[in-house]
PDB file of C-alpha atoms in Angstrom:
ATOM      1  CA  MET L   1     -45.183  36.739 -14.426  1.00 54.00           C
ATOM      2  CA  GLY L   2     -42.010  35.493 -12.710  1.00 63.00           C
ATOM      3  CA  LYS L   3     -39.379  37.121 -10.563  1.00 69.00           C
ATOM      4  CA  LYS L   4     -36.417  38.705 -12.246  1.00 69.00           C
ATOM      5  CA  VAL L   5     -33.209  36.817 -11.304  1.00 63.00           C
ATOM      6  CA  LYS L   6     -30.023  38.778 -10.766  1.00 69.00           C
ATOM      7  CA  TRP L   7     -27.140  37.380 -12.809  1.00 64.00           C
ATOM      8  CA  SER L   8     -23.519  37.852 -11.753  1.00 69.00           C
ATOM      9  CA  TRP L   9     -20.108  37.019 -13.190  1.00 73.00           C
ATOM     10  CA  GLY L  10     -18.965  35.612  -9.828  1.00 68.00           C
ATOM     11  CA  SER L  11     -21.648  32.931  -9.869  1.00 67.00           C
ATOM     12  CA  ALA L  12     -20.834  32.081 -13.479  1.00 68.00           C
ATOM     13  CA  LEU L  13     -17.097  31.715 -12.688  1.00 70.00           C
ATOM     14  CA  ILE L  14     -17.771  29.517  -9.654  1.00 73.00           C
ATOM     15  CA  GLY L  15     -20.073  27.302 -11.742  1.00 71.00           C
ATOM     16  CA  ALA L  16     -17.499  27.000 -14.540  1.00 73.00           C
ATOM     17  CA  ALA L  17     -14.695  26.193 -12.071  1.00 74.00           C
ATOM     18  CA  SER L  18     -16.873  23.528 -10.434  1.00 75.00           C
ATOM     19  CA  ALA L  19     -17.629  21.955 -13.808  1.00 73.00           C
ATOM     20  CA  VAL L  20     -13.927  21.885 -14.752  1.00 72.00           C
ATOM     21  CA  ALA L  21     -12.981  20.348 -11.385  1.00 71.00           C
ATOM     22  CA  ALA L  22     -15.684  17.668 -11.658  1.00 69.00           C
ATOM     23  CA  THR L  23     -14.575  16.792 -15.202  1.00 70.00           C
ATOM     24  CA  ALA L  24     -10.927  16.534 -14.094  1.00 67.00           C
ATOM     25  CA  ILE L  25     -11.854  14.168 -11.253  1.00 64.00           C
ATOM     26  CA  ILE L  26     -13.932  11.941 -13.539  1.00 66.00           C
ATOM     27  CA  VAL L  27     -11.344  11.838 -16.348  1.00 63.00           C
ATOM     28  CA  ALA L  28      -8.220  11.415 -14.189  1.00 62.00           C
ATOM     29  CA  LYS L  29      -7.355   7.780 -13.576  1.00 58.00           C
ATOM     30  CA  PRO L  30      -4.929   6.740 -10.827  1.00 57.00           C
ATOM     31  CA  LYS L  31      -1.827   4.940 -12.069  1.00 59.00           C
ATOM     32  CA  ASN L  32       0.123   2.196 -10.369  1.00 61.00           C
ATOM     33  CA  PRO L  33       3.532   3.371  -9.202  1.00 59.00           C
ATOM     34  CA  ASN L  34       6.527   1.983 -11.068  1.00 64.00           C
ATOM     35  CA  PHE L  35       9.672   1.270  -9.106  1.00 67.00           C
ATOM     36  CA  HIS L  36      12.648  -1.058  -9.120  1.00 70.00           C
ATOM     37  CA  LEU L  37      13.436  -3.211  -6.101  1.00 71.00           C
ATOM     38  CA  ILE L  38      17.179  -2.860  -5.428  1.00 79.00           C
ATOM     39  CA  SER L  39      17.592  -5.045  -2.327  1.00 81.00           C
ATOM     40  CA  ILE L  40      15.782  -6.822   0.502  1.00 78.00           C
ATOM     41  CA  ASN L  41      17.442  -7.102   3.920  1.00 81.00           C
ATOM     42  CA  LEU L  42      15.972  -9.309   6.655  1.00 80.00           C
ATOM     43  CA  THR L  43      16.754  -7.409   9.871  1.00 84.00           C
ATOM     44  CA  SER L  44      14.782  -9.411  12.424  1.00 83.00           C
ATOM     45  CA  PHE L  45      13.172 -12.848  12.538  1.00 81.00           C
ATOM     46  CA  LYS L  46      11.389 -13.983  15.721  1.00 83.00           C
ATOM     47  CA  LEU L  47       9.191 -17.019  16.224  1.00 80.00           C
ATOM     48  CA  ASN L  48       6.866 -16.489  19.198  1.00 78.00           C
ATOM     49  CA  PHE L  49       4.465 -19.372  18.670  1.00 76.00           C
ATOM     50  CA  PRO L  50       1.910 -18.992  17.090  1.00 73.00           C
ATOM     51  CA  VAL L  51       3.154 -15.604  15.799  1.00 73.00           C
ATOM     52  CA  LEU L  52       6.048 -15.040  13.406  1.00 73.00           C
ATOM     53  CA  ASP L  53       7.592 -11.543  13.467  1.00 78.00           C
ATOM     54  CA  ALA L  54       9.848 -10.565  10.573  1.00 76.00           C
ATOM     55  CA  GLU L  55      11.268  -7.151   9.741  1.00 79.00           C
ATOM     56  CA  LEU L  56      12.466  -6.302   6.246  1.00 73.00           C
ATOM     57  CA  ILE L  57      14.173  -3.283   4.743  1.00 78.00           C
ATOM     58  CA  LEU L  58      13.305  -2.755   1.078  1.00 72.00           C
ATOM     59  CA  THR L  59      15.525  -0.480  -0.993  1.00 77.00           C
ATOM     60  CA  VAL L  60      13.662   0.862  -4.014  1.00 72.00           C
ATOM     61  CA  HIS L  61      14.412   3.358  -6.803  1.00 72.00           C
ATOM     62  CA  LEU L  62      11.339   5.712  -7.058  1.00 70.00           C
ATOM     63  CA  ALA L  63      11.974   6.666 -10.720  1.00 59.00           C
ATOM     64  CA  HIS L  64       8.371   7.628 -11.598  1.00 65.00           C
ATOM     65  CA  HIS L  65       5.813   9.875  -9.929  1.00 66.00           C
ATOM     66  CA  ALA L  66       8.378  11.808  -7.863  1.00 69.00           C
ATOM     67  CA  ASN L  67       5.938  14.734  -7.571  1.00 76.00           C
ATOM     68  CA  ARG L  68       3.326  12.473  -5.991  1.00 77.00           C
ATOM     69  CA  PHE L  69       5.955  11.158  -3.565  1.00 75.00           C
ATOM     70  CA  PHE L  70       6.900  14.667  -2.461  1.00 78.00           C
ATOM     71  CA  SER L  71       3.195  15.526  -2.173  1.00 81.00           C
ATOM     72  CA  ASP L  72       2.720  12.551   0.185  1.00 81.00           C
ATOM     73  CA  VAL L  73       5.722  13.697   2.233  1.00 79.00           C
ATOM     74  CA  ALA L  74       4.224  17.190   2.469  1.00 83.00           C
ATOM     75  CA  LYS L  75       0.872  15.717   3.624  1.00 86.00           C
ATOM     76  CA  ARG L  76       2.812  13.412   5.981  1.00 85.00           C
ATOM     77  CA  GLU L  77       0.656  10.482   4.883  1.00 88.00           C
ATOM     78  CA  MET L  78       1.649   7.728   2.469  1.00 85.00           C
ATOM     79  CA  VAL L  79      -0.470   4.682   1.631  1.00 86.00           C
ATOM     80  CA  LEU L  80       1.346   1.428   0.868  1.00 83.00           C
ATOM     81  CA  ASP L  81      -0.315  -1.766  -0.363  1.00 85.00           C
ATOM     82  CA  ALA L  82       1.567  -5.041  -0.621  1.00 83.00           C
ATOM     83  CA  ALA L  83       0.779  -8.669  -1.415  1.00 85.00           C
ATOM     84  CA  VAL L  84       3.165 -11.556  -0.789  1.00 82.00           C
ATOM     85  CA  ASP L  85       2.984 -15.264  -1.662  1.00 85.00           C
ATOM     86  CA  ILE L  86       5.342 -17.644   0.150  1.00 83.00           C
ATOM     87  CA  GLU L  87       5.581 -21.333  -0.719  1.00 85.00           C
ATOM     88  CA  GLY L  88       7.810 -23.890   0.897  1.00 83.00           C
ATOM     89  CA  LYS L  89       8.215 -27.132   2.759  1.00 82.00           C
ATOM     90  CA  ALA L  90       8.255 -27.485   6.555  1.00 78.00           C
ATOM     91  CA  LYS L  91      10.006 -30.559   7.928  1.00 77.00           C
ATOM     92  CA  VAL L  92       9.426 -31.792  11.483  1.00 76.00           C
ATOM     93  CA  LEU L  93      11.441 -34.922  12.254  1.00 79.00           C
ATOM     94  CA  TRP L  94      10.563 -37.219   9.350  1.00 79.00           C
ATOM     95  CA  TRP L  95       7.328 -35.517   8.288  1.00 79.00           C
ATOM     96  CA  ASP L  96       7.507 -32.835   5.673  1.00 83.00           C
ATOM     97  CA  HIS L  97       4.525 -30.792   4.558  1.00 82.00           C
ATOM     98  CA  LYS L  98       4.241 -28.320   1.731  1.00 87.00           C
ATOM     99  CA  PHE L  99       2.618 -25.005   2.583  1.00 86.00           C
ATOM    100  CA  LYS L 100       1.540 -21.787   0.925  1.00 88.00           C
ATOM    101  CA  VAL L 101       0.970 -18.438   2.668  1.00 87.00           C
ATOM    102  CA  HIS L 102      -0.668 -15.370   1.086  1.00 89.00           C
ATOM    103  CA  VAL L 103      -0.459 -12.024   2.938  1.00 87.00           C
ATOM    104  CA  ASP L 104      -2.204  -8.759   1.986  1.00 89.00           C
ATOM    105  CA  SER L 105      -1.145  -5.569   3.781  1.00 88.00           C
ATOM    106  CA  HIS L 106      -2.521  -2.033   3.677  1.00 89.00           C
ATOM    107  CA  LEU L 107      -0.396   0.529   5.542  1.00 87.00           C
ATOM    108  CA  THR L 108      -0.700   4.254   6.080  1.00 89.00           C
ATOM    109  CA  VAL L 109       2.581   5.727   7.296  1.00 86.00           C
ATOM    110  CA  ASP L 110       4.060   9.102   8.133  1.00 85.00           C
ATOM    111  CA  PRO L 111       7.022   9.322   5.714  1.00 79.00           C
ATOM    112  CA  VAL L 112       8.764  11.987   7.802  1.00 79.00           C
ATOM    113  CA  PHE L 113       8.922  10.218  11.177  1.00 80.00           C
ATOM    114  CA  LEU L 114       8.292   6.698   9.761  1.00 77.00           C
ATOM    115  CA  ASP L 115       5.377   6.106  12.128  1.00 82.00           C
ATOM    116  CA  VAL L 116       2.609   3.671  11.215  1.00 85.00           C
ATOM    117  CA  ILE L 117      -0.687   5.584  11.271  1.00 89.00           C
ATOM    118  CA  ASP L 118      -2.983   2.721  10.261  1.00 90.00           C
ATOM    119  CA  GLN L 119      -2.415  -0.909   9.343  1.00 89.00           C
ATOM    120  CA  GLU L 120      -4.616  -3.729   8.053  1.00 90.00           C
ATOM    121  CA  ASN L 121      -3.267  -7.221   7.338  1.00 88.00           C
ATOM    122  CA  SER L 122      -4.882 -10.443   6.270  1.00 89.00           C
ATOM    123  CA  SER L 123      -3.292 -13.813   5.643  1.00 87.00           C
ATOM    124  CA  GLU L 124      -4.266 -17.230   4.378  1.00 89.00           C
ATOM    125  CA  LEU L 125      -2.377 -20.461   5.057  1.00 86.00           C
ATOM    126  CA  GLU L 126      -2.720 -23.697   3.099  1.00 86.00           C
ATOM    127  CA  ILE L 127      -1.015 -26.884   4.284  1.00 83.00           C
ATOM    128  CA  PHE L 128      -0.790 -29.762   1.811  1.00 81.00           C
ATOM    129  CA  THR L 129      -0.644 -33.241   3.297  1.00 75.00           C
TER     130      THR L 129
END
């Protein structure tokens, strides 16, 4: 016939724990963070043609998901995603042109030392004549 398989409680507990962990990962859905923007301060604005450098300080109230915030601080890695749309009119002498800029940013920062670990940005510019 067949071989007799040894059965142990340790293997059964490891299998049950693995099943519970897999179910928790499948069922858990990430939620978007909720926060309130208190203020925006423009600290630096430099035009080095063709590059525009701007530095902003955003003051936010992190009212929800405080545990996740402290977890990110403990890991010393926080992921920030942002999207910005800017529309306006640029006037050079007597010509004025409407424009629209869309910027997507993905940042990974160290929240303790405020160092940028990784950064990806993409932008699109439309000029209407």
